[in-house]
């Protein structure tokens, strides 16, 4: 039997995550049945669950990957840029449904909540580090603690995701993001 390389395993894992992202995004966690996951990935359940312990493990891996991608943008350009990217190309962000599902499961599933809290720190840490750098550079208002700003920006992100995912009209959302960005800046600071 030929040995599968690490690159081939990583490619297959990525292929599964891409299909699962579409499936979870379209059907939600409960609606993403094993059969639908098979259809979305083009693979058998054996192939899928060779790489992931179970459906929950697959969902968590997907959520972690999406949080990592957001953290990369947030670290370099800020959480508001993450939101601008979502607004400019919502179809590119198939994980919007995943983010909504995470919120639902955080509320209803204590085991998931414990597991996710350990994983979600990357985005928070990246956002907080960027805010600290902005504050040190004199661009960030100094009358609000950076950890409070992180909570504020998280709330705005959740609202943006909910608005876009629900299909509501978002023609003023770019102006809302301008307002959010201005609200965290020092009054006399630019960019």
XYZ file of N, CA, C and O in Angstrom:
764
model
N 0.855 -1.171 0.000
C 0.000 0.000 0.000
C 0.908 1.243 0.000
O 1.806 1.360 0.821
N 0.685 2.178 -0.942
C 1.534 3.370 -1.017
C 1.314 4.275 0.198
O 0.208 4.398 0.710
N 2.403 4.889 0.640
C 2.350 5.790 1.787
C 1.897 7.180 1.309
O 2.361 7.677 0.291
N 0.987 7.789 2.059
C 0.467 9.114 1.723
C 1.367 10.155 2.382
O 1.662 10.065 3.570
N 1.778 11.159 1.601
C 2.668 12.186 2.140
C 1.900 13.160 3.032
O 0.671 13.264 2.968
N 2.657 13.872 3.859
C 2.056 14.896 4.725
C 1.369 15.968 3.889
O 0.319 16.486 4.272
N 1.951 16.311 2.748
C 1.339 17.314 1.866
C -0.003 16.824 1.335
O -0.964 17.590 1.243
N -0.076 15.543 0.985
C -1.334 14.985 0.491
C -2.388 14.966 1.597
O -3.562 15.263 1.348
N -1.978 14.620 2.815
C -2.915 14.635 3.940
C -3.416 16.047 4.222
O -4.612 16.252 4.453
N -2.507 17.024 4.175
C -2.901 18.420 4.409
C -3.839 18.905 3.316
O -4.814 19.614 3.589
N -3.571 18.512 2.072
C -4.441 18.921 0.953
C -5.827 18.302 1.113
O -6.843 18.970 0.888
N -5.897 17.051 1.500
C -7.189 16.386 1.684
C -7.950 17.036 2.835
O -9.139 17.290 2.749
N -7.254 17.326 3.919
C -7.871 17.990 5.078
C -8.437 19.356 4.668
O -9.560 19.698 5.029
N -7.685 20.105 3.888
C -8.132 21.410 3.408
C -9.354 21.269 2.500
O -10.299 22.059 2.583
N -9.340 20.261 1.666
C -10.473 19.974 0.778
C -11.733 19.673 1.588
O -12.830 20.155 1.277
N -11.580 18.899 2.647
C -12.711 18.570 3.514
C -13.231 19.829 4.205
O -14.448 20.067 4.251
N -12.328 20.643 4.725
C -12.742 21.877 5.398
C -13.480 22.812 4.450
O -14.482 23.424 4.828
N -13.005 22.926 3.209
C -13.679 23.800 2.237
C -15.106 23.334 1.963
O -16.042 24.135 1.948
N -15.272 22.036 1.758
C -16.613 21.506 1.521
C -17.497 21.634 2.753
O -18.678 21.987 2.659
N -16.924 21.366 3.922
C -17.690 21.464 5.167
C -18.106 22.909 5.433
O -19.214 23.157 5.918
N -17.246 23.863 5.108
C -17.576 25.289 5.299
C -18.828 25.642 4.485
O -19.736 26.295 4.979
N -18.861 25.186 3.250
C -20.051 25.450 2.413
C -21.286 24.777 3.001
O -22.353 25.369 3.070
N -21.120 23.554 3.445
C -22.250 22.789 3.979
C -22.775 23.404 5.277
O -23.979 23.619 5.421
N -21.888 23.695 6.224
C -22.314 24.318 7.476
C -22.898 25.701 7.218
O -23.862 26.103 7.862
N -22.309 26.422 6.270
C -22.813 27.747 5.943
C -24.223 27.703 5.375
O -25.063 28.548 5.686
N -24.483 26.715 4.549
C -25.802 26.612 3.920
C -26.856 26.002 4.827
O -28.003 26.450 4.858
N -26.472 24.971 5.598
C -27.465 24.208 6.353
C -27.381 24.370 7.869
O -28.226 23.841 8.584
N -26.361 25.067 8.372
C -26.170 25.147 9.815
C -25.609 23.848 10.351
O -25.468 22.858 9.619
N -25.289 23.844 11.621
C -24.677 22.653 12.217
C -25.629 21.463 12.157
O -25.257 20.378 11.718
N -26.848 21.646 12.618
C -27.804 20.536 12.668
C -28.149 20.018 11.273
O -28.300 18.819 11.072
N -28.280 20.927 10.318
C -28.667 20.529 8.965
C -27.534 19.939 8.146
O -27.769 19.344 7.095
N -26.312 20.107 8.606
C -25.158 19.557 7.897
C -25.015 18.088 8.299
O -24.168 17.710 9.092
N -25.863 17.280 7.719
C -25.839 15.848 8.016
C -24.598 15.220 7.395
O -23.935 15.826 6.543
N -24.294 14.012 7.819
C -23.142 13.318 7.254
C -23.326 13.155 5.751
O -22.388 13.341 4.972
N -24.520 12.858 5.313
C -24.769 12.704 3.884
C -24.485 14.015 3.143
O -23.870 14.018 2.085
N -24.949 15.128 3.699
C -24.689 16.424 3.071
C -23.196 16.762 3.097
O -22.674 17.354 2.163
N -22.516 16.403 4.170
C -21.068 16.623 4.227
C -20.363 15.789 3.156
O -19.418 16.256 2.512
N -20.836 14.553 2.947
C -20.275 13.717 1.881
C -20.477 14.376 0.512
O -19.542 14.428 -0.302
N -21.677 14.880 0.273
C -21.964 15.541 -1.003
C -21.126 16.798 -1.183
O -20.604 17.055 -2.266
N -21.008 17.598 -0.126
C -20.281 18.871 -0.215
C -18.783 18.663 -0.418
O -18.132 19.457 -1.099
N -18.249 17.594 0.159
C -16.810 17.354 0.042
C -16.473 16.427 -1.118
O -15.328 16.401 -1.567
N -17.462 15.661 -1.579
C -17.198 14.674 -2.625
C -16.455 13.455 -2.089
O -15.862 12.700 -2.856
N -16.499 13.264 -0.781
C -15.777 12.168 -0.146
C -16.730 11.333 0.708
O -17.787 11.791 1.111
N -16.296 10.133 1.019
C -17.101 9.261 1.869
C -16.950 9.672 3.334
O -15.999 10.367 3.711
N -17.883 9.215 4.154
C -17.792 9.505 5.590
C -16.506 8.942 6.171
O -15.907 9.554 7.052
N -16.064 7.797 5.689
C -14.805 7.221 6.165
C -13.623 8.142 5.888
O -12.752 8.319 6.740
N -13.611 8.725 4.689
C -12.521 9.643 4.334
C -12.583 10.917 5.177
O -11.558 11.420 5.636
N -13.798 11.413 5.387
C -13.954 12.641 6.184
C -13.517 12.393 7.618
O -12.707 13.135 8.182
N -14.026 11.319 8.211
C -13.783 11.078 9.625
C -12.461 10.359 9.893
O -12.111 10.099 11.041
N -11.721 10.094 8.838
C -10.326 9.679 9.008
C -9.505 10.894 9.467
O -8.561 10.753 10.230
N -9.901 12.061 9.004
C -9.172 13.298 9.304
C -9.737 14.031 10.522
O -9.039 14.848 11.126
N -10.992 13.792 10.838
C -11.652 14.481 11.943
C -12.388 13.439 12.776
O -13.031 12.554 12.221
N -12.310 13.570 14.087
C -12.880 12.571 14.990
C -14.371 12.356 14.729
O -14.850 11.230 14.664
N -15.088 13.464 14.590
C -16.528 13.409 14.393
C -16.989 14.746 13.811
O -16.160 15.616 13.517
N -18.285 14.900 13.652
C -18.834 16.132 13.083
C -18.463 17.342 13.926
O -18.118 18.409 13.399
N -18.511 17.185 15.243
C -18.162 18.284 16.128
C -16.687 18.667 15.954
O -16.342 19.847 15.934
N -15.818 17.679 15.837
C -14.399 17.943 15.614
C -14.157 18.660 14.297
O -13.308 19.553 14.200
N -14.926 18.284 13.283
C -14.837 18.949 11.981
C -15.289 20.401 12.093
O -14.620 21.319 11.599
N -16.396 20.616 12.774
C -16.902 21.977 12.945
C -15.914 22.838 13.717
O -15.639 23.980 13.342
N -15.360 22.300 14.803
C -14.381 23.057 15.593
C -13.130 23.378 14.785
O -12.590 24.485 14.879
N -12.662 22.433 13.992
C -11.485 22.679 13.153
C -11.773 23.801 12.160
O -10.930 24.678 11.931
N -12.956 23.775 11.595
C -13.363 24.811 10.654
C -13.447 26.167 11.352
O -12.925 27.174 10.853
N -14.068 26.199 12.504
C -14.203 27.452 13.249
C -12.835 27.990 13.656
O -12.580 29.201 13.569
N -11.929 27.108 14.074
C -10.562 27.534 14.438
C -9.832 28.124 13.235
O -9.151 29.137 13.348
N -9.966 27.464 12.095
C -9.299 27.953 10.879
C -9.822 29.339 10.500
O -9.052 30.237 10.157
N -11.124 29.522 10.577
C -11.714 30.818 10.231
C -11.293 31.897 11.224
O -10.990 33.022 10.834
N -11.242 31.553 12.505
C -10.797 32.520 13.516
C -9.331 32.883 13.288
O -8.933 34.042 13.442
N -8.513 31.905 12.888
C -7.099 32.169 12.607
C -6.943 33.131 11.431
O -6.148 34.068 11.476
N -7.725 32.919 10.381
C -7.672 33.820 9.216
C -8.070 35.245 9.609
O -7.436 36.204 9.191
N -9.116 35.364 10.393
C -9.546 36.688 10.854
C -8.472 37.318 11.732
O -8.220 38.518 11.644
N -7.818 36.508 12.572
C -6.779 37.025 13.464
C -5.600 37.575 12.666
O -5.002 38.590 13.047
N -5.273 36.933 11.557
C -4.165 37.418 10.722
C -4.456 38.821 10.198
O -3.594 39.695 10.220
N -5.676 39.029 9.716
C -6.051 40.361 9.213
C -6.117 41.348 10.374
O -5.608 42.468 10.275
N -6.725 40.939 11.473
C -6.864 41.831 12.631
C -5.500 42.251 13.174
O -5.314 43.407 13.558
N -4.536 41.350 13.181
C -3.205 41.666 13.705
C -2.519 42.730 12.861
O -1.848 43.614 13.381
N -2.691 42.656 11.555
C -2.008 43.585 10.674
C -2.771 44.851 10.358
O -2.179 45.928 10.216
N -4.087 44.726 10.252
C -4.878 45.856 9.769
C -6.027 46.247 10.688
O -6.685 47.237 10.434
N -6.309 45.441 11.692
C -7.360 45.760 12.632
C -8.650 45.005 12.362
O -8.904 44.532 11.257
N -9.464 44.903 13.407
C -10.727 44.181 13.304
C -11.722 44.911 12.410
O -12.545 44.280 11.741
N -11.630 46.230 12.352
C -12.529 46.963 11.447
C -12.229 46.579 9.997
O -13.148 46.457 9.183
N -10.958 46.308 9.672
C -10.633 45.871 8.313
C -11.237 44.506 8.017
O -11.699 44.253 6.906
N -11.250 43.628 9.005
C -11.924 42.338 8.836
C -13.375 42.592 8.433
O -13.905 41.981 7.502
N -14.014 43.516 9.140
C -15.421 43.834 8.855
C -15.577 44.462 7.473
O -16.533 44.160 6.752
N -14.650 45.317 7.077
C -14.719 45.925 5.742
C -14.575 44.852 4.666
O -15.263 44.886 3.647
N -13.682 43.906 4.885
C -13.510 42.808 3.930
C -14.800 42.008 3.788
O -15.206 41.641 2.684
N -15.434 41.729 4.913
C -16.703 40.990 4.893
C -17.748 41.778 4.111
O -18.476 41.223 3.285
N -17.807 43.070 4.358
C -18.804 43.918 3.714
C -18.578 44.024 2.213
O -19.521 43.979 1.427
N -17.318 44.127 1.807
C -17.002 44.274 0.384
C -17.270 43.009 -0.408
O -17.687 43.080 -1.556
N -17.009 41.846 0.187
C -17.192 40.586 -0.531
C -17.864 39.540 0.361
O -17.250 38.539 0.712
N -19.125 39.752 0.704
C -19.777 38.801 1.618
C -19.831 37.377 1.075
O -19.796 36.423 1.850
N -19.891 37.219 -0.243
C -19.953 35.870 -0.808
C -18.651 35.104 -0.617
O -18.632 33.877 -0.643
N -17.557 35.836 -0.432
C -16.265 35.204 -0.199
C -16.173 34.633 1.212
O -15.315 33.803 1.500
N -17.061 35.071 2.086
C -17.004 34.665 3.486
C -18.108 33.666 3.783
O -19.076 33.975 4.463
N -17.923 32.446 3.263
C -18.918 31.402 3.487
C -19.025 31.040 4.962
O -19.972 30.414 5.389
N -18.040 31.441 5.770
C -18.035 31.110 7.186
C -18.966 31.990 8.004
O -19.062 31.813 9.208
N -19.671 32.946 7.366
C -20.606 33.768 8.138
C -21.611 32.886 8.874
O -21.917 33.116 10.039
N -22.106 31.875 8.186
C -23.035 30.951 8.828
C -22.369 30.190 9.958
O -22.985 29.889 10.978
N -21.084 29.881 9.779
C -20.340 29.196 10.830
C -20.250 30.081 12.066
O -20.428 29.622 13.190
N -19.994 31.370 11.857
C -19.893 32.297 12.998
C -21.234 32.375 13.740
O -21.258 32.431 14.968
N -22.333 32.386 13.006
C -23.648 32.387 13.654
C -23.872 31.094 14.432
O -24.431 31.100 15.530
N -23.424 29.997 13.851
C -23.573 28.710 14.521
C -22.731 28.658 15.798
O -23.156 28.111 16.821
N -21.555 29.253 15.755
C -20.714 29.316 16.950
C -21.463 30.068 18.055
O -21.509 29.619 19.203
N -22.059 31.199 17.700
C -22.793 31.994 18.690
C -23.937 31.182 19.300
O -24.151 31.197 20.519
N -24.664 30.451 18.469
C -25.772 29.634 18.969
C -25.261 28.553 19.906
O -25.788 28.343 21.001
N -24.199 27.889 19.505
C -23.678 26.789 20.319
C -23.031 27.290 21.602
O -23.053 26.591 22.610
N -22.466 28.482 21.577
C -21.913 29.051 22.811
C -23.013 29.235 23.848
O -22.794 29.067 25.048
N -24.196 29.570 23.353
C -25.328 29.812 24.250
C -25.950 28.512 24.738
O -26.409 28.420 25.872
N -25.935 27.467 23.913
C -26.717 26.271 24.229
C -25.901 25.034 24.597
O -26.468 24.056 25.070
N -24.590 25.058 24.389
C -23.790 23.847 24.552
C -22.578 24.120 25.449
O -21.548 24.607 24.981
N -22.666 23.797 26.752
C -21.565 24.090 27.682
C -20.241 23.427 27.287
O -19.180 24.014 27.446
N -20.300 22.218 26.775
C -19.072 21.530 26.369
C -18.401 22.280 25.211
O -17.188 22.490 25.196
N -19.205 22.700 24.238
C -18.669 23.479 23.121
C -18.099 24.802 23.633
O -17.034 25.233 23.213
N -18.822 25.451 24.542
C -18.382 26.733 25.091
C -16.988 26.608 25.707
O -16.117 27.430 25.474
N -16.768 25.545 26.488
C -15.455 25.333 27.104
C -14.379 25.106 26.052
O -13.292 25.675 26.129
N -14.688 24.294 25.072
C -13.722 24.011 24.014
C -13.426 25.255 23.190
O -12.276 25.546 22.872
N -14.461 26.002 22.847
C -14.283 27.172 21.994
C -13.551 28.301 22.709
O -12.726 28.990 22.105
N -13.803 28.487 23.978
C -13.153 29.588 24.692
C -11.641 29.427 24.665
O -10.908 30.410 24.619
N -11.172 28.193 24.658
C -9.739 27.950 24.570
C -9.215 28.269 23.173
O -8.052 28.624 23.011
N -10.059 28.165 22.171
C -9.626 28.353 20.793
C -9.809 29.776 20.279
O -9.128 30.193 19.352
N -10.735 30.512 20.842
C -11.089 31.822 20.289
C -10.167 32.941 20.733
O -10.291 34.070 20.257
N -9.240 32.642 21.594
C -8.357 33.673 22.139
C -7.466 34.302 21.072
O -7.061 35.460 21.217
N -7.171 33.589 19.999
C -6.246 34.114 18.978
C -6.747 35.418 18.368
O -5.983 36.376 18.237
N -8.013 35.476 17.999
C -8.564 36.699 17.407
C -8.575 37.825 18.440
O -8.192 38.955 18.136
N -8.975 37.525 19.650
C -8.990 38.534 20.709
C -7.579 39.052 20.974
O -7.359 40.263 21.070
N -6.628 38.130 21.059
C -5.240 38.531 21.316
C -4.685 39.389 20.187
O -3.992 40.382 20.432
N -4.983 39.016 18.938
C -4.492 39.794 17.791
C -5.095 41.192 17.790
O -4.400 42.184 17.536
N -6.384 41.274 18.069
C -7.055 42.577 18.103
C -6.508 43.431 19.234
O -6.208 44.619 19.048
N -6.351 42.841 20.402
C -5.831 43.570 21.556
C -4.401 44.063 21.307
O -4.071 45.215 21.617
N -3.572 43.217 20.712
C -2.191 43.617 20.414
C -2.164 44.791 19.437
O -1.396 45.741 19.611
N -3.012 44.741 18.421
C -3.067 45.861 17.468
C -3.547 47.136 18.160
O -3.001 48.211 17.927
N -4.561 47.023 18.987
C -5.052 48.201 19.706
C -3.963 48.777 20.616
O -3.813 50.002 20.703
N -3.213 47.916 21.267
C -2.115 48.382 22.127
C -1.065 49.124 21.293
O -0.562 50.177 21.707
N -0.739 48.589 20.111
C 0.227 49.271 19.226
C -0.316 50.622 18.776
O 0.412 51.610 18.735
N -1.589 50.654 18.434
C -2.205 51.910 18.006
C -2.216 52.935 19.149
O -2.001 54.114 18.936
N -2.466 52.449 20.348
C -2.479 53.339 21.514
C -1.076 53.900 21.762
O -0.912 55.102 21.998
N -0.062 53.048 21.699
C 1.323 53.481 21.889
C 1.727 54.500 20.826
O 2.462 55.446 21.105
N 1.218 54.337 19.618
C 1.532 55.260 18.522
C 0.731 56.559 18.618
O 0.910 57.452 17.780
N -0.163 56.656 19.602
C -0.947 57.874 19.785
C -2.146 57.996 18.868
O -2.717 59.074 18.725
N -2.572 56.891 18.254
C -3.709 56.928 17.327
C -5.026 56.539 17.980
O -6.089 56.770 17.424
N -4.943 55.923 19.134
C -6.123 55.365 19.790
C -6.503 56.229 20.986
O -5.634 56.698 21.714
N -7.782 56.442 21.150
C -8.224 57.224 22.313
C -7.733 56.550 23.582
O -7.645 55.326 23.662
N -7.400 57.362 24.567
C -6.809 56.814 25.779
C -7.758 56.832 26.977
O -7.363 56.483 28.078
N -9.005 57.198 26.756
C -9.973 57.220 27.851
C -10.789 55.928 27.951
O -11.644 55.798 28.816
N -10.513 54.969 27.067
C -11.198 53.676 27.083
C -10.126 52.593 27.042
O -9.232 52.632 26.196
N -10.221 51.635 27.944
C -9.242 50.550 27.999
C -9.313 49.698 26.726
O -10.413 49.445 26.206
N -8.171 49.257 26.228
C -8.171 48.429 25.022
C -9.037 47.171 25.127
O -9.678 46.782 24.146
N -9.108 46.542 26.301
C -9.938 45.342 26.413
C -11.428 45.678 26.276
O -12.215 44.871 25.774
N -11.830 46.882 26.672
C -13.209 47.326 26.462
C -13.444 47.558 24.968
O -14.498 47.202 24.430
N -12.457 48.119 24.287
C -12.582 48.329 22.840
C -12.694 47.005 22.092
O -13.434 46.910 21.112
N -11.973 45.986 22.557
C -12.071 44.667 21.929
C -13.506 44.156 22.040
O -14.076 43.656 21.056
N -14.104 44.278 23.213
C -15.497 43.848 23.395
C -16.433 44.623 22.476
O -17.342 44.059 21.866
N -16.212 45.914 22.397
C -17.021 46.785 21.531
C -16.913 46.334 20.073
O -17.928 46.142 19.391
N -15.684 46.136 19.607
C -15.485 45.728 18.213
C -16.053 44.339 17.953
O -16.602 44.076 16.875
N -15.950 43.444 18.930
C -16.552 42.118 18.797
C -18.070 42.207 18.643
O -18.666 41.485 17.841
N -18.685 43.080 19.419
C -20.137 43.265 19.313
C -20.525 43.795 17.930
O -21.505 43.341 17.336
N -19.747 44.732 17.430
C -20.021 45.279 16.098
C -19.852 44.179 15.045
O -20.684 44.031 14.144
N -18.789 43.386 15.167
C -18.567 42.284 14.223
C -19.739 41.313 14.244
O -20.252 40.919 13.192
N -20.181 40.926 15.438
C -21.314 40.002 15.531
C -22.567 40.595 14.883
O -23.308 39.890 14.192
N -22.802 41.874 15.103
C -23.954 42.525 14.483
C -23.842 42.572 12.971
O -24.823 42.334 12.248
N -22.652 42.865 12.468
C -22.429 42.899 11.020
C -22.667 41.524 10.403
O -23.350 41.386 9.387
N -22.116 40.498 11.044
C -22.289 39.133 10.549
C -23.766 38.763 10.531
O -24.275 38.220 9.550
N -24.475 39.071 11.612
C -25.906 38.752 11.675
C -26.676 39.493 10.585
O -27.550 38.912 9.936
N -26.356 40.750 10.365
C -27.052 41.551 9.349
C -26.826 40.972 7.954
O -27.760 40.782 7.188
N -25.583 40.679 7.628
C -25.279 40.156 6.296
C -25.856 38.752 6.115
O -26.466 38.448 5.084
N -25.671 37.908 7.123
C -26.153 36.531 7.019
C -27.677 36.452 6.906
O -28.211 35.535 6.301
N -28.377 37.438 7.466
C -29.839 37.422 7.401
C -30.361 37.990 6.087
O -31.561 37.962 5.845
N -29.458 38.517 5.253
C -29.867 39.046 3.958
C -30.468 40.434 4.017
O -31.030 40.906 3.029
N -30.348 41.105 5.159
C -30.903 42.452 5.285
C -30.085 43.436 4.456
O -28.902 43.241 4.224
N -30.729 44.515 4.075
C -30.080 45.575 3.311
C -28.937 46.160 4.132
O -29.105 46.507 5.297
N -27.772 46.279 3.531
C -26.619 46.800 4.249
C -26.004 48.003 3.573
O -24.805 48.220 3.675
N -26.821 48.830 2.896
C -26.247 49.924 2.112
C -25.583 50.997 2.962
O -24.749 51.731 2.469
N -25.880 51.099 4.239
C -25.244 52.100 5.107
C -24.119 51.520 5.961
O -23.530 52.245 6.771
N -23.820 50.255 5.791
C -22.865 49.613 6.693
C -21.439 50.140 6.543
O -20.694 50.181 7.521
N -21.043 50.554 5.361
C -19.700 51.138 5.205
C -19.582 52.414 6.036
O -18.563 52.636 6.703
N -20.631 53.223 6.034
C -20.626 54.448 6.840
C -20.634 54.099 8.337
O -20.003 54.790 9.142
N -21.321 53.027 8.697
C -21.329 52.589 10.091
C -19.908 52.186 10.504
O -19.442 52.542 11.594
N -19.207 51.474 9.627
C -17.831 51.077 9.954
C -16.908 52.287 10.051
O -15.992 52.305 10.882
N -17.151 53.308 9.223
C -16.386 54.559 9.365
C -16.609 55.150 10.754
O -15.671 55.599 11.414
N -17.854 55.154 11.186
C -18.202 55.678 12.504
C -17.535 54.859 13.618
O -16.997 55.419 14.572
N -17.544 53.551 13.481
C -16.896 52.677 14.464
C -15.409 52.989 14.533
O -14.837 53.141 15.618
N -14.785 53.111 13.372
C -13.349 53.395 13.346
C -13.043 54.739 13.996
O -12.105 54.862 14.791
N -13.844 55.723 13.682
C -13.647 57.044 14.293
C -13.857 57.011 15.799
O -13.192 57.736 16.540
N -14.748 56.158 16.254
C -15.062 56.121 17.678
C -13.924 55.577 18.535
O -13.896 55.827 19.739
N -13.014 54.820 17.949
C -11.888 54.289 18.728
C -10.610 55.109 18.558
O -9.666 54.930 19.318
N -10.606 55.984 17.585
C -9.418 56.821 17.364
C -9.384 58.008 18.297
O -10.406 58.505 18.741
N -8.176 58.472 18.509
C -7.974 59.731 19.229
C -8.572 60.832 18.348
O -8.378 60.805 17.129
N -9.298 61.776 18.908
C -9.979 62.792 18.090
C -9.103 63.506 17.067
O -9.529 63.786 15.973
N -7.845 63.732 17.379
C -6.991 64.451 16.438
C -6.092 63.526 15.621
O -5.274 63.987 14.838
N -6.238 62.199 15.771
C -5.393 61.240 15.047
C -6.004 60.910 13.705
O -7.211 60.857 13.540
N -5.168 60.651 12.727
C -5.623 60.192 11.424
C -4.969 58.864 11.113
O -3.839 58.629 11.483
N -5.725 58.019 10.431
C -5.287 56.696 10.002
C -4.511 56.032 11.081
O -4.137 55.002 11.185
